[in-house]
Amino acid sequence: MRRAAALSGRLLAGGVLAGGVLAGCATGGTDSGDVLDVSLDGFVAAAERPTPATLCDPDPTATASTPPGLPAGLGAPEAAYLQSAPTTVEAYLWTAEDAAAARTLVSEATVAASACTWTVTQDLDLDGDGVTETPGAHAQQVEQWSTDDWSGTRIVRTVPGAEQVDRRLVADGAVVLLVVTRTDGDDPALLTPADDYLDAVAERLP
C-alpha cells in the first residue's frame, strides 16, 4: 500500500479514453478520473485546456521545424487542471493495454524528445526597466526522469526571469501520464508542484 498524501486543495478531472493500444478507463478497479482527482496545497481548479499535440515547444529560431508529437494512438485522455497565483498544472492520463505497452509508448517518446533540445542566446530585460541589456539563454532541455513509481522523460523550457514550462511524460504500470507545469518565473522551486502531483497520483494507483 502506498503512503497517504498530506496535501490539501482541490483538482477536478474529466475526459474519456480511447481504444487501440489503450485499454478501458478502469485501473485495477479504480476509475482513472478518480486517480487524477487529487489535491495540492494552495491550488484551485483551473479552466480546461486543449490536449497538447507535441512533446515540447519549437525552437524559436527554426521557423520551419515542427516539434515531435505525442506517441501515436494515445487517443483522448482523462484530464485535470489546477492553478495557483504563479503556477498552473495540467495532467493527461491514458491507460495502455498493459505495462509493456505503456513502457513502449513512453520509450518511443523519450527517443523522439531528443529533438526538443535547443538554446537561444538573447538580451533580456532582467531588471524590468524596459531595456534589454542582459545576456541570457532561452533554453529547452531534455532528460530521462524517474522516481520509485514513474519513469520516462522530462522536458523543461526556461526563459530567464520570466517563465518555465516543465513537461513530464511517464509511465507507472499500464498508466501513461503527461504532467505540464507552467510558471511565471524561473525559480526551480516553482516546479515542485509537479513532483507533488505525480506523488499523489502514484499513491492512488493500486
PDB file of N, CA and C in Angstrom, residues 58-126:
ATOM      1  N   PRO A  58       8.568  24.559 -29.995  1.00  0.00           N
ATOM      2  CA  PRO A  58       9.523  24.616 -31.108  1.00  0.00           C
ATOM      3  C   PRO A  58      10.684  25.556 -30.819  1.00  0.00           C
ATOM      4  N   ASP A  59      11.789  25.298 -31.472  1.00  0.00           N
ATOM      5  CA  ASP A  59      12.941  26.200 -31.427  1.00  0.00           C
ATOM      6  C   ASP A  59      12.528  27.516 -32.078  1.00  0.00           C
ATOM      7  N   PRO A  60      12.574  28.646 -31.359  1.00  0.00           N
ATOM      8  CA  PRO A  60      12.114  29.911 -31.942  1.00  0.00           C
ATOM      9  C   PRO A  60      12.959  30.386 -33.117  1.00  0.00           C
ATOM     10  N   THR A  61      14.157  29.836 -33.284  1.00  0.00           N
ATOM     11  CA  THR A  61      14.995  30.238 -34.424  1.00  0.00           C
ATOM     12  C   THR A  61      14.797  29.345 -35.638  1.00  0.00           C
ATOM     13  N   ALA A  62      14.073  28.240 -35.475  1.00  0.00           N
ATOM     14  CA  ALA A  62      13.836  27.308 -36.591  1.00  0.00           C
ATOM     15  C   ALA A  62      12.368  27.380 -36.958  1.00  0.00           C
ATOM     16  N   THR A  63      12.014  28.393 -37.728  1.00  0.00           N
ATOM     17  CA  THR A  63      10.608  28.687 -38.003  1.00  0.00           C
ATOM     18  C   THR A  63       9.903  27.589 -38.786  1.00  0.00           C
ATOM     19  N   ALA A  64      10.649  26.790 -39.529  1.00  0.00           N
ATOM     20  CA  ALA A  64      10.010  25.762 -40.362  1.00  0.00           C
ATOM     21  C   ALA A  64       9.912  24.415 -39.656  1.00  0.00           C
ATOM     22  N   SER A  65      10.488  24.298 -38.459  1.00  0.00           N
ATOM     23  CA  SER A  65      10.513  22.998 -37.789  1.00  0.00           C
ATOM     24  C   SER A  65       9.240  22.767 -36.977  1.00  0.00           C
ATOM     25  N   THR A  66       8.880  21.496 -36.838  1.00  0.00           N
ATOM     26  CA  THR A  66       7.743  21.098 -36.019  1.00  0.00           C
ATOM     27  C   THR A  66       8.237  20.188 -34.911  1.00  0.00           C
ATOM     28  N   PRO A  67       7.951  20.487 -33.649  1.00  0.00           N
ATOM     29  CA  PRO A  67       8.421  19.609 -32.569  1.00  0.00           C
ATOM     30  C   PRO A  67       7.765  18.245 -32.650  1.00  0.00           C
ATOM     31  N   PRO A  68       8.422  17.214 -32.098  1.00  0.00           N
ATOM     32  CA  PRO A  68       7.843  15.862 -32.139  1.00  0.00           C
ATOM     33  C   PRO A  68       6.503  15.807 -31.429  1.00  0.00           C
ATOM     34  N   GLY A  69       5.611  14.983 -31.960  1.00  0.00           N
ATOM     35  CA  GLY A  69       4.285  14.851 -31.378  1.00  0.00           C
ATOM     36  C   GLY A  69       4.237  13.809 -30.279  1.00  0.00           C
ATOM     37  N   LEU A  70       3.122  13.762 -29.590  1.00  0.00           N
ATOM     38  CA  LEU A  70       2.897  12.710 -28.613  1.00  0.00           C
ATOM     39  C   LEU A  70       2.831  11.364 -29.332  1.00  0.00           C
ATOM     40  N   PRO A  71       3.061  10.256 -28.624  1.00  0.00           N
ATOM     41  CA  PRO A  71       3.023   8.950 -29.270  1.00  0.00           C
ATOM     42  C   PRO A  71       1.702   8.710 -29.998  1.00  0.00           C
ATOM     43  N   ALA A  72       1.801   8.129 -31.191  1.00  0.00           N
ATOM     44  CA  ALA A  72       0.601   7.839 -31.978  1.00  0.00           C
ATOM     45  C   ALA A  72      -0.273   6.819 -31.251  1.00  0.00           C
ATOM     46  N   GLY A  73      -1.583   6.995 -31.361  1.00  0.00           N
ATOM     47  CA  GLY A  73      -2.514   6.033 -30.796  1.00  0.00           C
ATOM     48  C   GLY A  73      -2.938   6.299 -29.375  1.00  0.00           C
ATOM     49  N   LEU A  74      -2.489   7.404 -28.779  1.00  0.00           N
ATOM     50  CA  LEU A  74      -2.882   7.675 -27.401  1.00  0.00           C
ATOM     51  C   LEU A  74      -4.370   7.981 -27.275  1.00  0.00           C
ATOM     52  N   GLY A  75      -4.936   8.658 -28.255  1.00  0.00           N
ATOM     53  CA  GLY A  75      -6.354   8.985 -28.183  1.00  0.00           C
ATOM     54  C   GLY A  75      -6.638  10.120 -27.221  1.00  0.00           C
ATOM     55  N   ALA A  76      -7.887  10.194 -26.764  1.00  0.00           N
ATOM     56  CA  ALA A  76      -8.314  11.270 -25.864  1.00  0.00           C
ATOM     57  C   ALA A  76      -8.067  10.865 -24.411  1.00  0.00           C
ATOM     58  N   PRO A  77      -7.409  11.714 -23.633  1.00  0.00           N
ATOM     59  CA  PRO A  77      -7.074  11.334 -22.254  1.00  0.00           C
ATOM     60  C   PRO A  77      -8.137  11.732 -21.248  1.00  0.00           C
ATOM     61  N   GLU A  78      -8.032  11.169 -20.051  1.00  0.00           N
ATOM     62  CA  GLU A  78      -8.602  11.809 -18.880  1.00  0.00           C
ATOM     63  C   GLU A  78      -7.733  13.032 -18.610  1.00  0.00           C
ATOM     64  N   ALA A  79      -8.307  14.118 -18.095  1.00  0.00           N
ATOM     65  CA  ALA A  79      -7.530  15.336 -17.899  1.00  0.00           C
ATOM     66  C   ALA A  79      -7.950  16.043 -16.623  1.00  0.00           C
ATOM     67  N   ALA A  80      -6.999  16.789 -16.053  1.00  0.00           N
ATOM     68  CA  ALA A  80      -7.246  17.558 -14.843  1.00  0.00           C
ATOM     69  C   ALA A  80      -6.411  18.831 -14.889  1.00  0.00           C
ATOM     70  N   TYR A  81      -6.913  19.907 -14.268  1.00  0.00           N
ATOM     71  CA  TYR A  81      -6.258  21.209 -14.350  1.00  0.00           C
ATOM     72  C   TYR A  81      -6.379  21.921 -13.002  1.00  0.00           C
ATOM     73  N   LEU A  82      -5.297  22.568 -12.580  1.00  0.00           N
ATOM     74  CA  LEU A  82      -5.364  23.371 -11.375  1.00  0.00           C
ATOM     75  C   LEU A  82      -4.363  24.512 -11.467  1.00  0.00           C
ATOM     76  N   GLN A  83      -4.527  25.490 -10.568  1.00  0.00           N
ATOM     77  CA  GLN A  83      -3.689  26.681 -10.647  1.00  0.00           C
ATOM     78  C   GLN A  83      -3.514  27.311  -9.274  1.00  0.00           C
ATOM     79  N   SER A  84      -2.375  28.001  -9.129  1.00  0.00           N
ATOM     80  CA  SER A  84      -2.117  28.912  -8.020  1.00  0.00           C
ATOM     81  C   SER A  84      -1.750  30.244  -8.657  1.00  0.00           C
ATOM     82  N   ALA A  85      -1.338  31.222  -7.860  1.00  0.00           N
ATOM     83  CA  ALA A  85      -1.017  32.534  -8.420  1.00  0.00           C
ATOM     84  C   ALA A  85       0.089  32.478  -9.474  1.00  0.00           C
ATOM     85  N   PRO A  86       1.235  31.762  -9.206  1.00  0.00           N
ATOM     86  CA  PRO A  86       2.289  31.779 -10.220  1.00  0.00           C
ATOM     87  C   PRO A  86       2.345  30.546 -11.109  1.00  0.00           C
ATOM     88  N   THR A  87       1.519  29.527 -10.835  1.00  0.00           N
ATOM     89  CA  THR A  87       1.748  28.223 -11.455  1.00  0.00           C
ATOM     90  C   THR A  87       0.441  27.568 -11.893  1.00  0.00           C
ATOM     91  N   THR A  88       0.477  26.898 -13.044  1.00  0.00           N
ATOM     92  CA  THR A  88      -0.626  26.029 -13.448  1.00  0.00           C
ATOM     93  C   THR A  88      -0.083  24.622 -13.659  1.00  0.00           C
ATOM     94  N   VAL A  89      -0.918  23.639 -13.376  1.00  0.00           N
ATOM     95  CA  VAL A  89      -0.567  22.234 -13.574  1.00  0.00           C
ATOM     96  C   VAL A  89      -1.662  21.587 -14.403  1.00  0.00           C
ATOM     97  N   GLU A  90      -1.258  20.935 -15.488  1.00  0.00           N
ATOM     98  CA  GLU A  90      -2.181  20.176 -16.330  1.00  0.00           C
ATOM     99  C   GLU A  90      -1.769  18.710 -16.273  1.00  0.00           C
ATOM    100  N   ALA A  91      -2.736  17.814 -16.220  1.00  0.00           N
ATOM    101  CA  ALA A  91      -2.435  16.380 -16.196  1.00  0.00           C
ATOM    102  C   ALA A  91      -3.307  15.660 -17.221  1.00  0.00           C
ATOM    103  N   TYR A  92      -2.691  14.760 -17.976  1.00  0.00           N
ATOM    104  CA  TYR A  92      -3.380  13.990 -19.013  1.00  0.00           C
ATOM    105  C   TYR A  92      -3.008  12.526 -18.827  1.00  0.00           C
ATOM    106  N   LEU A  93      -4.020  11.667 -18.685  1.00  0.00           N
ATOM    107  CA  LEU A  93      -3.785  10.270 -18.350  1.00  0.00           C
ATOM    108  C   LEU A  93      -4.410   9.341 -19.375  1.00  0.00           C
ATOM    109  N   TRP A  94      -3.615   8.353 -19.793  1.00  0.00           N
ATOM    110  CA  TRP A  94      -4.087   7.286 -20.662  1.00  0.00           C
ATOM    111  C   TRP A  94      -3.799   5.948 -19.988  1.00  0.00           C
ATOM    112  N   THR A  95      -4.607   4.927 -20.292  1.00  0.00           N
ATOM    113  CA  THR A  95      -4.358   3.587 -19.779  1.00  0.00           C
ATOM    114  C   THR A  95      -4.061   2.654 -20.943  1.00  0.00           C
ATOM    115  N   ALA A  96      -2.863   2.109 -20.996  1.00  0.00           N
ATOM    116  CA  ALA A  96      -2.465   1.195 -22.058  1.00  0.00           C
ATOM    117  C   ALA A  96      -2.996  -0.212 -21.790  1.00  0.00           C
ATOM    118  N   GLU A  97      -2.802  -1.092 -22.753  1.00  0.00           N
ATOM    119  CA  GLU A  97      -3.278  -2.465 -22.587  1.00  0.00           C
ATOM    120  C   GLU A  97      -2.599  -3.155 -21.411  1.00  0.00           C
ATOM    121  N   ASP A  98      -1.308  -2.856 -21.222  1.00  0.00           N
ATOM    122  CA  ASP A  98      -0.560  -3.441 -20.125  1.00  0.00           C
ATOM    123  C   ASP A  98       0.687  -2.599 -19.879  1.00  0.00           C
ATOM    124  N   ALA A  99       1.470  -2.996 -18.889  1.00  0.00           N
ATOM    125  CA  ALA A  99       2.654  -2.220 -18.532  1.00  0.00           C
ATOM    126  C   ALA A  99       3.673  -2.184 -19.669  1.00  0.00           C
ATOM    127  N   ALA A 100       3.799  -3.275 -20.417  1.00  0.00           N
ATOM    128  CA  ALA A 100       4.764  -3.310 -21.521  1.00  0.00           C
ATOM    129  C   ALA A 100       4.380  -2.303 -22.600  1.00  0.00           C
ATOM    130  N   ALA A 101       3.087  -2.211 -22.910  1.00  0.00           N
ATOM    131  CA  ALA A 101       2.628  -1.248 -23.920  1.00  0.00           C
ATOM    132  C   ALA A 101       2.871   0.180 -23.444  1.00  0.00           C
ATOM    133  N   ALA A 102       2.634   0.441 -22.155  1.00  0.00           N
ATOM    134  CA  ALA A 102       2.874   1.784 -21.613  1.00  0.00           C
ATOM    135  C   ALA A 102       4.346   2.141 -21.696  1.00  0.00           C
ATOM    136  N   ARG A 103       5.220   1.201 -21.345  1.00  0.00           N
ATOM    137  CA  ARG A 103       6.660   1.465 -21.419  1.00  0.00           C
ATOM    138  C   ARG A 103       7.097   1.731 -22.851  1.00  0.00           C
ATOM    139  N   THR A 104       6.525   1.004 -23.803  1.00  0.00           N
ATOM    140  CA  THR A 104       6.881   1.207 -25.208  1.00  0.00           C
ATOM    141  C   THR A 104       6.485   2.600 -25.669  1.00  0.00           C
ATOM    142  N   LEU A 105       5.283   3.041 -25.318  1.00  0.00           N
ATOM    143  CA  LEU A 105       4.831   4.378 -25.699  1.00  0.00           C
ATOM    144  C   LEU A 105       5.760   5.456 -25.152  1.00  0.00           C
ATOM    145  N   VAL A 106       6.120   5.330 -23.882  1.00  0.00           N
ATOM    146  CA  VAL A 106       6.970   6.335 -23.264  1.00  0.00           C
ATOM    147  C   VAL A 106       8.400   6.249 -23.796  1.00  0.00           C
ATOM    148  N   SER A 107       8.886   5.047 -24.067  1.00  0.00           N
ATOM    149  CA  SER A 107      10.230   4.897 -24.621  1.00  0.00           C
ATOM    150  C   SER A 107      10.335   5.541 -25.995  1.00  0.00           C
ATOM    151  N   GLU A 108       9.316   5.344 -26.825  1.00  0.00           N
ATOM    152  CA  GLU A 108       9.312   5.962 -28.144  1.00  0.00           C
ATOM    153  C   GLU A 108       9.311   7.486 -28.024  1.00  0.00           C
ATOM    154  N   ALA A 109       8.545   7.997 -27.071  1.00  0.00           N
ATOM    155  CA  ALA A 109       8.504   9.447 -26.868  1.00  0.00           C
ATOM    156  C   ALA A 109       9.841   9.966 -26.355  1.00  0.00           C
ATOM    157  N   THR A 110      10.506   9.196 -25.510  1.00  0.00           N
ATOM    158  CA  THR A 110      11.800   9.613 -24.977  1.00  0.00           C
ATOM    159  C   THR A 110      12.825   9.755 -26.096  1.00  0.00           C
ATOM    160  N   VAL A 111      12.814   8.828 -27.040  1.00  0.00           N
ATOM    161  CA  VAL A 111      13.720   8.915 -28.194  1.00  0.00           C
ATOM    162  C   VAL A 111      13.382  10.141 -29.035  1.00  0.00           C
ATOM    163  N   ALA A 112      12.100  10.344 -29.300  1.00  0.00           N
ATOM    164  CA  ALA A 112      11.683  11.486 -30.120  1.00  0.00           C
ATOM    165  C   ALA A 112      12.005  12.814 -29.453  1.00  0.00           C
ATOM    166  N   ALA A 113      11.972  12.842 -28.112  1.00  0.00           N
ATOM    167  CA  ALA A 113      12.173  14.090 -27.388  1.00  0.00           C
ATOM    168  C   ALA A 113      13.588  14.633 -27.511  1.00  0.00           C
ATOM    169  N   SER A 114      14.517  13.838 -28.000  1.00  0.00           N
ATOM    170  CA  SER A 114      15.881  14.344 -28.180  1.00  0.00           C
ATOM    171  C   SER A 114      15.919  15.545 -29.117  1.00  0.00           C
ATOM    172  N   ALA A 115      14.915  15.645 -29.995  1.00  0.00           N
ATOM    173  CA  ALA A 115      14.841  16.776 -30.929  1.00  0.00           C
ATOM    174  C   ALA A 115      14.335  18.047 -30.256  1.00  0.00           C
ATOM    175  N   CYS A 116      13.970  17.971 -28.986  1.00  0.00           N
ATOM    176  CA  CYS A 116      13.409  19.128 -28.288  1.00  0.00           C
ATOM    177  C   CYS A 116      14.469  20.033 -27.661  1.00  0.00           C
ATOM    178  N   THR A 117      15.731  19.616 -27.686  1.00  0.00           N
ATOM    179  CA  THR A 117      16.780  20.402 -27.036  1.00  0.00           C
ATOM    180  C   THR A 117      17.241  21.545 -27.924  1.00  0.00           C
ATOM    181  N   TRP A 118      17.231  22.765 -27.370  1.00  0.00           N
ATOM    182  CA  TRP A 118      17.763  23.933 -28.085  1.00  0.00           C
ATOM    183  C   TRP A 118      18.097  25.038 -27.086  1.00  0.00           C
ATOM    184  N   THR A 119      18.958  25.943 -27.508  1.00  0.00           N
ATOM    185  CA  THR A 119      19.340  27.101 -26.692  1.00  0.00           C
ATOM    186  C   THR A 119      19.423  28.321 -27.589  1.00  0.00           C
ATOM    187  N   VAL A 120      18.799  29.406 -27.165  1.00  0.00           N
ATOM    188  CA  VAL A 120      18.831  30.667 -27.910  1.00  0.00           C
ATOM    189  C   VAL A 120      19.385  31.740 -26.974  1.00  0.00           C
ATOM    190  N   THR A 121      20.513  32.334 -27.343  1.00  0.00           N
ATOM    191  CA  THR A 121      21.093  33.411 -26.545  1.00  0.00           C
ATOM    192  C   THR A 121      20.519  34.743 -26.994  1.00  0.00           C
ATOM    193  N   GLN A 122      20.064  35.539 -26.040  1.00  0.00           N
ATOM    194  CA  GLN A 122      19.441  36.810 -26.371  1.00  0.00           C
ATOM    195  C   GLN A 122      19.610  37.786 -25.217  1.00  0.00           C
ATOM    196  N   ASP A 123      19.460  39.077 -25.503  1.00  0.00           N
ATOM    197  CA  ASP A 123      19.483  40.092 -24.450  1.00  0.00           C
ATOM    198  C   ASP A 123      18.120  40.142 -23.781  1.00  0.00           C
ATOM    199  N   LEU A 124      18.130  40.229 -22.454  1.00  0.00           N
ATOM    200  CA  LEU A 124      16.900  40.180 -21.670  1.00  0.00           C
ATOM    201  C   LEU A 124      16.792  41.403 -20.776  1.00  0.00           C
ATOM    202  N   ASP A 125      15.559  41.766 -20.439  1.00  0.00           N
ATOM    203  CA  ASP A 125      15.288  42.881 -19.520  1.00  0.00           C
ATOM    204  C   ASP A 125      15.065  42.308 -18.128  1.00  0.00           C
ATOM    205  N   LEU A 126      16.147  41.883 -17.472  1.00  0.00           N
ATOM    206  CA  LEU A 126      16.017  41.228 -16.172  1.00  0.00           C
ATOM    207  C   LEU A 126      15.723  42.198 -15.044  1.00  0.00           C
TER     208      LEU A 126
END
